[in-house]
GROMACS .gro file of C-alpha atoms in nm:
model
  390
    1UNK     CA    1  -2.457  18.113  18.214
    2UNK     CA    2  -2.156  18.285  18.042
    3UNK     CA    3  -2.039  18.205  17.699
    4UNK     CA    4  -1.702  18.045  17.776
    5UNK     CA    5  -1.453  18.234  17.525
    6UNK     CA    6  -1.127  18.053  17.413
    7UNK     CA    7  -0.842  18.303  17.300
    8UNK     CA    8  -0.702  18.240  16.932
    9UNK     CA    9  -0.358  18.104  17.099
   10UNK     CA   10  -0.544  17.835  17.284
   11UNK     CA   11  -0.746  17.714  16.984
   12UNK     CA   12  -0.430  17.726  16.748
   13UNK     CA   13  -0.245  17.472  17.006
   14UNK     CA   14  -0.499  17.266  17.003
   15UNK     CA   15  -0.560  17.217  16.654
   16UNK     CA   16  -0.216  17.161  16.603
   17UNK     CA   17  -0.251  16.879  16.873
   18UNK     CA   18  -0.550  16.755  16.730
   19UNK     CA   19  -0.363  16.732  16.383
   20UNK     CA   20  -0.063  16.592  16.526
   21UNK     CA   21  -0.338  16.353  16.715
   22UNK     CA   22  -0.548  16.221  16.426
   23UNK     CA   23  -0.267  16.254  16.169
   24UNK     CA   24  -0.234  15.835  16.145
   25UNK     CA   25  -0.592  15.781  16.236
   26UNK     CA   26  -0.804  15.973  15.989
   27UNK     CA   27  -0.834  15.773  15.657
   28UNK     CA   28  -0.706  15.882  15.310
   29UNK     CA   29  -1.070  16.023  15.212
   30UNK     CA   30  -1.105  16.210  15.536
   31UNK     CA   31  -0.764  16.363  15.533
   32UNK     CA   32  -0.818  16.463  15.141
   33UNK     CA   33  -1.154  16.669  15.307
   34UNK     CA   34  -0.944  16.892  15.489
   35UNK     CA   35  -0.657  16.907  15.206
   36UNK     CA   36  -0.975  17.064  15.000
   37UNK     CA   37  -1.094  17.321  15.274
   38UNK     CA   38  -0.719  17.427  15.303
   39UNK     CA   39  -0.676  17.460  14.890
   40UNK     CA   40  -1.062  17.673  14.926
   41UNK     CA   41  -0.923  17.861  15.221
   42UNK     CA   42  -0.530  17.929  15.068
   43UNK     CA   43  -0.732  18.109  14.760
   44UNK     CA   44  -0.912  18.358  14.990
   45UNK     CA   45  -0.619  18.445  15.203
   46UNK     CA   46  -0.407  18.511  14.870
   47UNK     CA   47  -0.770  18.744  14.703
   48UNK     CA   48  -0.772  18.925  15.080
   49UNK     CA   49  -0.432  18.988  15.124
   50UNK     CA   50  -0.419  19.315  14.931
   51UNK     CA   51  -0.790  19.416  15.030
   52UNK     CA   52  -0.606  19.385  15.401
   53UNK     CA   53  -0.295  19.605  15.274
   54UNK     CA   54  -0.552  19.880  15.112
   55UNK     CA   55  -0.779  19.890  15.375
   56UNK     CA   56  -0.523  19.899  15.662
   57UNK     CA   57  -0.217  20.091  15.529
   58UNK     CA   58  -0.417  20.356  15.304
   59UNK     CA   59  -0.570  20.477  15.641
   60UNK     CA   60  -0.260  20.410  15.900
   61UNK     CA   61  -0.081  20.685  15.683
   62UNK     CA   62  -0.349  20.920  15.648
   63UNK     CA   63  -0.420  20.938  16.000
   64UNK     CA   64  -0.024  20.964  16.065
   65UNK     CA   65  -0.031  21.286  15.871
   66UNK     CA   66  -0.295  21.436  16.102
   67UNK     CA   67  -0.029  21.494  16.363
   68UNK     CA   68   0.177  21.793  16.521
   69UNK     CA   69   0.461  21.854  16.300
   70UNK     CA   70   0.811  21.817  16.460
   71UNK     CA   71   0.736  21.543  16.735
   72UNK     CA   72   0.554  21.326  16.500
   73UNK     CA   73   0.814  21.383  16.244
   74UNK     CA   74   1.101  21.267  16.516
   75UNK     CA   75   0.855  20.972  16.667
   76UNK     CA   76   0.794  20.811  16.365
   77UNK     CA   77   1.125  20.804  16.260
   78UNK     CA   78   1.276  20.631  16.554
   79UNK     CA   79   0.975  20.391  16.558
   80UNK     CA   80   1.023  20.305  16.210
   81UNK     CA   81   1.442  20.277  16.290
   82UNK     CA   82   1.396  20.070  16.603
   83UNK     CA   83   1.175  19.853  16.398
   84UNK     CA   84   1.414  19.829  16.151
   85UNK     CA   85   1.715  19.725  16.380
   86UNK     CA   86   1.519  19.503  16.540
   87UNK     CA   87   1.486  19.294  16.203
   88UNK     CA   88   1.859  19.332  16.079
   89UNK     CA   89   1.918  19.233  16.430
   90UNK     CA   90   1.709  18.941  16.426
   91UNK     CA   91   1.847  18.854  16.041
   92UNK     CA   92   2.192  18.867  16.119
   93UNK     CA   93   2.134  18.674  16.478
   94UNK     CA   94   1.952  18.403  16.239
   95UNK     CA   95   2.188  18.370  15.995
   96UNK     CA   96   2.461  18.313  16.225
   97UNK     CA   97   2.281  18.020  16.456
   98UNK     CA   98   2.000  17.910  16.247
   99UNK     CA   99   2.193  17.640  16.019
  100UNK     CA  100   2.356  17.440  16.251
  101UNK     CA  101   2.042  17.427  16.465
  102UNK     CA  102   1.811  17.382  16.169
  103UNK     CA  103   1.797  17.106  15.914
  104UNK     CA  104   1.724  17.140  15.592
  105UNK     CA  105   1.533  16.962  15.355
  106UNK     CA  106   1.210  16.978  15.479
  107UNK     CA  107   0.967  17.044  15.209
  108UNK     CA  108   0.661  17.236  15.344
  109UNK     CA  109   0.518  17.268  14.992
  110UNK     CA  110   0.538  16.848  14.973
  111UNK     CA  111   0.376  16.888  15.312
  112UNK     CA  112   0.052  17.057  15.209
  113UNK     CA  113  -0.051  16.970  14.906
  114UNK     CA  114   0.152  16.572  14.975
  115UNK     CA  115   0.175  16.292  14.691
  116UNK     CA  116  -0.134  16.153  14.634
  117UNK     CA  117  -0.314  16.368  14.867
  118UNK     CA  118  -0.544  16.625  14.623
  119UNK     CA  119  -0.818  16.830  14.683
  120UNK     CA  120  -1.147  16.691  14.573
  121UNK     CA  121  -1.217  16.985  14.412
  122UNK     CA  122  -1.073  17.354  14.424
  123UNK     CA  123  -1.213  17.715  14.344
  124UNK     CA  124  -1.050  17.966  14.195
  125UNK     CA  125  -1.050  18.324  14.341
  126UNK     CA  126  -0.802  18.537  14.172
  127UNK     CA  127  -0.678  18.857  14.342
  128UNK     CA  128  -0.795  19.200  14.217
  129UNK     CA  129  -0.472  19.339  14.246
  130UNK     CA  130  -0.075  19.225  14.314
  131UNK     CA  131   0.089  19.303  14.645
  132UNK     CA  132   0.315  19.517  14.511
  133UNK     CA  133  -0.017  19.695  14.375
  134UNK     CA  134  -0.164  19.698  14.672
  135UNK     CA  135   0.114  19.905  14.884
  136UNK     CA  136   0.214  20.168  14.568
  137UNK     CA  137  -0.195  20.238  14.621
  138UNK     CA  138  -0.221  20.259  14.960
  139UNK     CA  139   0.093  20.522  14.997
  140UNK     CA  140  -0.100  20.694  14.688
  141UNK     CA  141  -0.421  20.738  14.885
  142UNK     CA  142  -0.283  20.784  15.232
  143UNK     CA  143  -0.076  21.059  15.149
  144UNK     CA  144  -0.324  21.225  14.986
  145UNK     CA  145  -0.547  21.198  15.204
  146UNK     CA  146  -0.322  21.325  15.440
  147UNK     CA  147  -0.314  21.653  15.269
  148UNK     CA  148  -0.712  21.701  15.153
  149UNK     CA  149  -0.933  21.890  15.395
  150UNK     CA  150  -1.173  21.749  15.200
  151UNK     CA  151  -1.379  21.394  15.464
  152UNK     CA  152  -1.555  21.227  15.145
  153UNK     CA  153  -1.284  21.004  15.044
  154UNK     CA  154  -1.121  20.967  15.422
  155UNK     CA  155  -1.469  20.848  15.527
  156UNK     CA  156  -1.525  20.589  15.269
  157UNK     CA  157  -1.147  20.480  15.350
  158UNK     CA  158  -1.252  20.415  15.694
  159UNK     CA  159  -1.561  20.252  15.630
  160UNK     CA  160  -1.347  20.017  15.385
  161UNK     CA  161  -1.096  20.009  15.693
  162UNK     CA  162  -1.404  19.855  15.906
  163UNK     CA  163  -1.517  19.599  15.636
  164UNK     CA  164  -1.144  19.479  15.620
  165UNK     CA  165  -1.101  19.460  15.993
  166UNK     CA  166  -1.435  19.238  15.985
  167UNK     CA  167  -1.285  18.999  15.750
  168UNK     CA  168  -0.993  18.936  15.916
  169UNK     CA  169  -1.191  18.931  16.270
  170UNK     CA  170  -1.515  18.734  16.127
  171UNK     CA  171  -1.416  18.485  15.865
  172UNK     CA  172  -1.004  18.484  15.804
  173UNK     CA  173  -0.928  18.447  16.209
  174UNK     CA  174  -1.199  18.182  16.312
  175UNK     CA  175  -1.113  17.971  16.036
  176UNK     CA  176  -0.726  17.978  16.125
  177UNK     CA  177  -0.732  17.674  16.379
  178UNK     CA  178  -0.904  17.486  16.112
  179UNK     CA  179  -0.680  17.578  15.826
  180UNK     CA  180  -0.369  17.479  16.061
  181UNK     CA  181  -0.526  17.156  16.139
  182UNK     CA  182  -0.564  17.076  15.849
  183UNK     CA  183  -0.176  17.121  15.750
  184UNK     CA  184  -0.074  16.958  16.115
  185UNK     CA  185  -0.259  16.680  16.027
  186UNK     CA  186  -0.117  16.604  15.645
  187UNK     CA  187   0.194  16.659  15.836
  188UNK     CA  188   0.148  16.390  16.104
  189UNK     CA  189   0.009  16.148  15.793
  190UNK     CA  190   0.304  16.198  15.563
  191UNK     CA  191   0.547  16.138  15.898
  192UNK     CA  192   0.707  16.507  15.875
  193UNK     CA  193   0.570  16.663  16.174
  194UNK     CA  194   0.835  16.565  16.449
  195UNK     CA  195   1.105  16.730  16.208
  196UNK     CA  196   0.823  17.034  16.231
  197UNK     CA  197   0.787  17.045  16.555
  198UNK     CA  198   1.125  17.065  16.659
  199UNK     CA  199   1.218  17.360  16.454
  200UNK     CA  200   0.884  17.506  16.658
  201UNK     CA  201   1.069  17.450  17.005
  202UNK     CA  202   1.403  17.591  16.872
  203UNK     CA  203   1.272  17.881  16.708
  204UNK     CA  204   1.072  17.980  17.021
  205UNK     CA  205   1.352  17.960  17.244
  206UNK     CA  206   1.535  18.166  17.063
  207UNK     CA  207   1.320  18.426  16.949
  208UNK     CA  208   1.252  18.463  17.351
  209UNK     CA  209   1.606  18.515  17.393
  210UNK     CA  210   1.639  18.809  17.145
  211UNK     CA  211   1.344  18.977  17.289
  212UNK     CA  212   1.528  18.991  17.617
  213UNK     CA  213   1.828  19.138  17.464
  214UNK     CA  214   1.648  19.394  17.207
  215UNK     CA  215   1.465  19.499  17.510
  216UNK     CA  216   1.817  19.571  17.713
  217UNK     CA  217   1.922  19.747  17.355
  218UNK     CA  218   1.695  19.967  17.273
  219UNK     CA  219   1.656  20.095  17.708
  220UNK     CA  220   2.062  20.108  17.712
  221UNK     CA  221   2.046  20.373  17.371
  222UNK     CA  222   1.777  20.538  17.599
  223UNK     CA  223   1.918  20.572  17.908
  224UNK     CA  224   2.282  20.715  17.717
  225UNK     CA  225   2.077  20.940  17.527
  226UNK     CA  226   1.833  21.089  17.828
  227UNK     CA  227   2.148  20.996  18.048
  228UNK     CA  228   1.937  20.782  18.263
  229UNK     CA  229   1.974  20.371  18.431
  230UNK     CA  230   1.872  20.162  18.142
  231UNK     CA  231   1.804  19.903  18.368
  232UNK     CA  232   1.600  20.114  18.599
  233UNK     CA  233   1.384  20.232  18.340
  234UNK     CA  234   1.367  19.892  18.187
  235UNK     CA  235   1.230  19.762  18.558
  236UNK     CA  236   0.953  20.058  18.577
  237UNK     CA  237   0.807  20.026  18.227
  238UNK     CA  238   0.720  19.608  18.398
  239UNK     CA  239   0.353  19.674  18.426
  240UNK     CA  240   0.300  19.701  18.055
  241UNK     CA  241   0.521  19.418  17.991
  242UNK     CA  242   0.321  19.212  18.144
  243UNK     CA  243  -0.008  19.383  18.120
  244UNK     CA  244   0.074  19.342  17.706
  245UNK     CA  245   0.146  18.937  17.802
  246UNK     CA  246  -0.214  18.920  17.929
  247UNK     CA  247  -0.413  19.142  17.655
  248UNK     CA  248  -0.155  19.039  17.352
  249UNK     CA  249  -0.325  19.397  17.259
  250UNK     CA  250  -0.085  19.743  17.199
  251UNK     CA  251  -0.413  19.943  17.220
  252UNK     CA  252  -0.529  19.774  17.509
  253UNK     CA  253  -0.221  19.805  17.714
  254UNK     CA  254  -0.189  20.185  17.635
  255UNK     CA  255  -0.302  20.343  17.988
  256UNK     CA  256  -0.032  20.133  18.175
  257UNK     CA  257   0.224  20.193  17.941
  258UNK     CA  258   0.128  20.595  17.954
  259UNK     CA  259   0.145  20.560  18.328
  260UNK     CA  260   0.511  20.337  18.338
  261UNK     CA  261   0.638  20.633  18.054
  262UNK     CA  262   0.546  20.890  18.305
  263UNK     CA  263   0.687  20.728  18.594
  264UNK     CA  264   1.051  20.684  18.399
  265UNK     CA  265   1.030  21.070  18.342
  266UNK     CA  266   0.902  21.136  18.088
  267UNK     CA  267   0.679  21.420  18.042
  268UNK     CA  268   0.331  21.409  18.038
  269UNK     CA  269   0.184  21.621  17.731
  270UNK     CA  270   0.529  21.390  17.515
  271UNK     CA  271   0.466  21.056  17.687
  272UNK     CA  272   0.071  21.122  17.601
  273UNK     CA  273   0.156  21.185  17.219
  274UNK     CA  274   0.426  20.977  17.158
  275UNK     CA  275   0.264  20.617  17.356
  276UNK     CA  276  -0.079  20.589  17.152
  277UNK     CA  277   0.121  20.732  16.814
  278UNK     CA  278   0.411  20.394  16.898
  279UNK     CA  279   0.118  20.179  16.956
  280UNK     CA  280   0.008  20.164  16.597
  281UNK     CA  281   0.387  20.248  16.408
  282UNK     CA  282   0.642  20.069  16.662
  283UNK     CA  283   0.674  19.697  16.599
  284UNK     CA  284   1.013  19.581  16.679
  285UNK     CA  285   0.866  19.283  16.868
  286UNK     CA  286   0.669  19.159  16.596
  287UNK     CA  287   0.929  19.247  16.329
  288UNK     CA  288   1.220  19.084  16.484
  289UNK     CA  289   0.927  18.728  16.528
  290UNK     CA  290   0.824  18.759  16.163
  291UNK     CA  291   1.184  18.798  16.053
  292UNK     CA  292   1.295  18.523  16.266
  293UNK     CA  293   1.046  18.237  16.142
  294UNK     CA  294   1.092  18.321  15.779
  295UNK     CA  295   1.447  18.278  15.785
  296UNK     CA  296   1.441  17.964  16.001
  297UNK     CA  297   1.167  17.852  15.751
  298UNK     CA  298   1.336  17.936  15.445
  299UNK     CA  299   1.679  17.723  15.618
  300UNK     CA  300   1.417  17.437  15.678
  301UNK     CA  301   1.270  17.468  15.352
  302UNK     CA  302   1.631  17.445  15.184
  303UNK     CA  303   1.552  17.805  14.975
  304UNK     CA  304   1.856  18.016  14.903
  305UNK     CA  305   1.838  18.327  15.120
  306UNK     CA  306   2.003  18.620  14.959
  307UNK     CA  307   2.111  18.896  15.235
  308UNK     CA  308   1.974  19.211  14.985
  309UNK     CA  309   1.636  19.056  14.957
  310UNK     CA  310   1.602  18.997  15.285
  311UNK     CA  311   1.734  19.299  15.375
  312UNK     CA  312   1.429  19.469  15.122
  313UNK     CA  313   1.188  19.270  15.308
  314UNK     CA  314   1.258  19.431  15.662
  315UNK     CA  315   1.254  19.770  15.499
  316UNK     CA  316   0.894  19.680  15.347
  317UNK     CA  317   0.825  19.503  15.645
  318UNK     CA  318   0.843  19.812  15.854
  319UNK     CA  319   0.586  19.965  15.649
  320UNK     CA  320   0.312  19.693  15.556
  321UNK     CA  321   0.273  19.646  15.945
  322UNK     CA  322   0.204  19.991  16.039
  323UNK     CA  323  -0.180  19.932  16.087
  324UNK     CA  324  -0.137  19.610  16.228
  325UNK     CA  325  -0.138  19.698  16.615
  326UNK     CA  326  -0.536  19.666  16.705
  327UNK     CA  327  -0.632  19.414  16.466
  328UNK     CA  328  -0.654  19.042  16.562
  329UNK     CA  329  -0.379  18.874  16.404
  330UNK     CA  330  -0.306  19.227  16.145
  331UNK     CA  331   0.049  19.195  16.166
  332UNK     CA  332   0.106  18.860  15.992
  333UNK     CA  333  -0.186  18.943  15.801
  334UNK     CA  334  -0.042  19.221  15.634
  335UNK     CA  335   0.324  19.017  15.604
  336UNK     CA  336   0.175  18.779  15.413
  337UNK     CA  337   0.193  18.991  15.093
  338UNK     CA  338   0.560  19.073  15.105
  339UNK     CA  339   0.617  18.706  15.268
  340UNK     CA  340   0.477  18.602  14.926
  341UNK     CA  341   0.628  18.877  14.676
  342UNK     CA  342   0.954  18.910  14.804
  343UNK     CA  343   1.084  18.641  14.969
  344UNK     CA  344   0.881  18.408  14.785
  345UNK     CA  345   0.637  18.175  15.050
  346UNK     CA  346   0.362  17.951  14.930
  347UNK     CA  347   0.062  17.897  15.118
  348UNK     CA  348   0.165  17.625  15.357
  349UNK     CA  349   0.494  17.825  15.456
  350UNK     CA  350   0.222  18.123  15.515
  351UNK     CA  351   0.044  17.834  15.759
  352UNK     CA  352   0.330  17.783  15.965
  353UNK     CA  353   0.459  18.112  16.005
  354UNK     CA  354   0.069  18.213  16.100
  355UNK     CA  355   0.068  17.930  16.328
  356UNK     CA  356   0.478  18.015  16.489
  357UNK     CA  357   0.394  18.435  16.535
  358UNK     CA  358   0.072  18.366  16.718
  359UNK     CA  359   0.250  18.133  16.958
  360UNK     CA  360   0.426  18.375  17.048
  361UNK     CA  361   0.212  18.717  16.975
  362UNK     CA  362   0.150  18.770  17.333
  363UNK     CA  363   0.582  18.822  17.368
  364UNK     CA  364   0.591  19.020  17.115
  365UNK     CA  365   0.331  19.226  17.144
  366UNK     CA  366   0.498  19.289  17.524
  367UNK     CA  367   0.848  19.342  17.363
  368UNK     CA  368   0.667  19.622  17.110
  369UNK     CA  369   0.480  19.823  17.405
  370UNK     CA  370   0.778  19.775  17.630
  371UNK     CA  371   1.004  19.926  17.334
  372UNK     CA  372   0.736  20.239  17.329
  373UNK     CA  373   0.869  20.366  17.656
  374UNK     CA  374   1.231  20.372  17.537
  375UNK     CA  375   1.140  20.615  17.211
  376UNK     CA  376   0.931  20.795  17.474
  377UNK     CA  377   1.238  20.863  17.646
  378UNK     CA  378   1.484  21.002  17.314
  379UNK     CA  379   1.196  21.184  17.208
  380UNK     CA  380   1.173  21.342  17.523
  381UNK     CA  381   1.489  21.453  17.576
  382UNK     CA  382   1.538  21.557  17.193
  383UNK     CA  383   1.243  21.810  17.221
  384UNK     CA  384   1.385  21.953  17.571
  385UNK     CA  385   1.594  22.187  17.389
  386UNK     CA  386   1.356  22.354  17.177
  387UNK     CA  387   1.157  22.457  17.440
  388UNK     CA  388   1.391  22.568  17.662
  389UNK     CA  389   1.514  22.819  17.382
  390UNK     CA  390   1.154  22.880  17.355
   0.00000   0.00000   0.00000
């Protein structure tokens, strides 16, 4: 018989459920087991989180500086750009409906680690290195690397690459739906989680909505720019929208967005450099989710949000995510650092917005993919020129 495989999403709903489920039934002892696992599991997310930012980014920009000179200069800065819009977008969007759909005052921090509810017992495991560390280091290496001839170094970077990617995929990922149990069900026991769970529902809905309209955005820049029907090319790059709903994987979805590229008009030899390349650095999807849930968390939370710093974030955000495309869960994996350093989340507001993106990581990763075709396009039509002088 085959071994029946359950996807991340569906095991993160129902341990949620299950939380929300046993929250009033489990006794004080019980619940104080999982309050322990959660304290165990909170240090070893905050000791891998710059092992995942070395290993990931060091190598994302080293293999970036591989490429063809002009074209990957112009695709990777309108992938970084659109990634950055899409966050201000998102931030400003936020800032303007969150409040008076949000209410304040619910204290995730008083949520996790409740009253009276303490670990039994808790283990230390300090980080090697700070965030901020972490990122000034990988930029170090990965330019460098970029520019040695020399494999030595790039090899052992990839072989580090591998271990990390195993961490995340072996231990950090399967023990998600427990971690987020665990905080769903001190939730349900300390009567917070209908306050919770709303916010969920709103957030979602909106988040959908922006999507949408970043998608109609960044196709109506397009279609001025290549002087084509946004809307027309919006409607033919379909297939990998929802071919990327099905996988939730960039990489995976590559061949139909290559093919739905093509069949807007875009050149073959720039549609087959610039998809794969916008697979790993183009992340407006995921950018404009993560930036979304942190404010509306921060609003819930009842944390003053200051416009600069948030602002910093996005830029930094655009960055730490680079490597993420590939990697089960990589892209709120490697937020979590800055999530922590800048704007200042503890490890149960790192819970919820782990447990909010991958509700939705199957949109966004569809909005990202979707978004590839529209840089496809500028980038097309920017490098026309040159070779017709040529």
């Amino acid at each position: 018989m085959r071994k029946l495989r359950i996807g991340l999403l569906p095991k993160i709903i129902l341990a949620i459920l299950l939380g929300i489920g046993f929250g009033n039934l489990f006794s004080f002892p019980f619940i104080r087991i999982f309050v322990t696992f959660n304290a165990i599991f909170s240090e070893l997310l905050g000791f891998s989180i710059p092992l995942i930012i070395l290993g990931l980014v060091t190598v994302a920009i080293a293999d970036i500086g591989k490429g063809a000179g002009k074209i990957l200069l112009i695709t990777v800065l309108i992938a970084y750009t659109a990634t950055i819009l899409s966050g201000l977008f998102a931030y400003f969007t936020g800032a303007a409906f969150f409040p008076s759909l949000i209410e304040p005052g619910v204290g995730m921090s008083d949520i996790t680690q409740a009253e009276g509810v303490q670990p039994y017992f808790t283990i230390a495991i300090p980080p090697m290195m700070s965030v901020m560390t972490a990122l000034v280091l990988s930029f170090v290496l990965g330019l460098g690397l970029a520019a040695l001839d020399s494999r030595t170094l790039k090899d052992a970077m990839h072989d580090f690459q591998v271990i990390v990617t195993q961490l995340i995929a072996k231990v950090i990922i399967p023990l998600l739906p427990l971690y987020i149990f665990g905080i769903f069900l001190n939730m349900t026991h300390q009567g917070e989680v209908a306050k919770v769970l709303t916010v969920f529902l709103s957030i979602i809905g909106i988040i959908f909505g922006l999507h949408i309209l970043l998608l109609i955005f960044q196709y109506s820049v397009a279609g001025m720019i290549a002087k084509k029907n946004p809307f027309r090319m919006l409607w033919r790059m379909m297939p990998a929208y929802f071919t990327a709903l099905g996988t939730q994987s960039s990489a995976a979805t590559i061949p139909v967005t290559l093919r739905s590229a093509i069949n807007c008009g875009v050149r073959e030899e720039i549609a087959g450099f610039t998809i794969p390349l916008c697979a790993t650095i183009h992340l407006s999807g995921s950018t404009l989710k993560i930036t979304c849930c942190a404010l509306a968390l921060m609003i819930m939370q009842g944390m003053p949000i200051d416009t600069g710093n948030f602002i910093g974030f996005i830029f930094m955000l655009g960055i730490t995510m680079v490597a993420a495309p590939g990697v089960p869960g990589g892209a709120i994996m490697a937020a979590l650092g800055i999530l922590h350093s800048i704007l200042g989340f503890d490890e149960s507001m790192q819970a919820l917005m782990i447990a909010l993106y991958i509700a939705m990581d199957n949109f966004g990763t569809a909005c990202n993919v979707t978004g590839d075709g529209a840089i496809s396009l500028i980038v097309d039509k920017l490098m026309r020129p040159k070779e017709a002088v040529a």
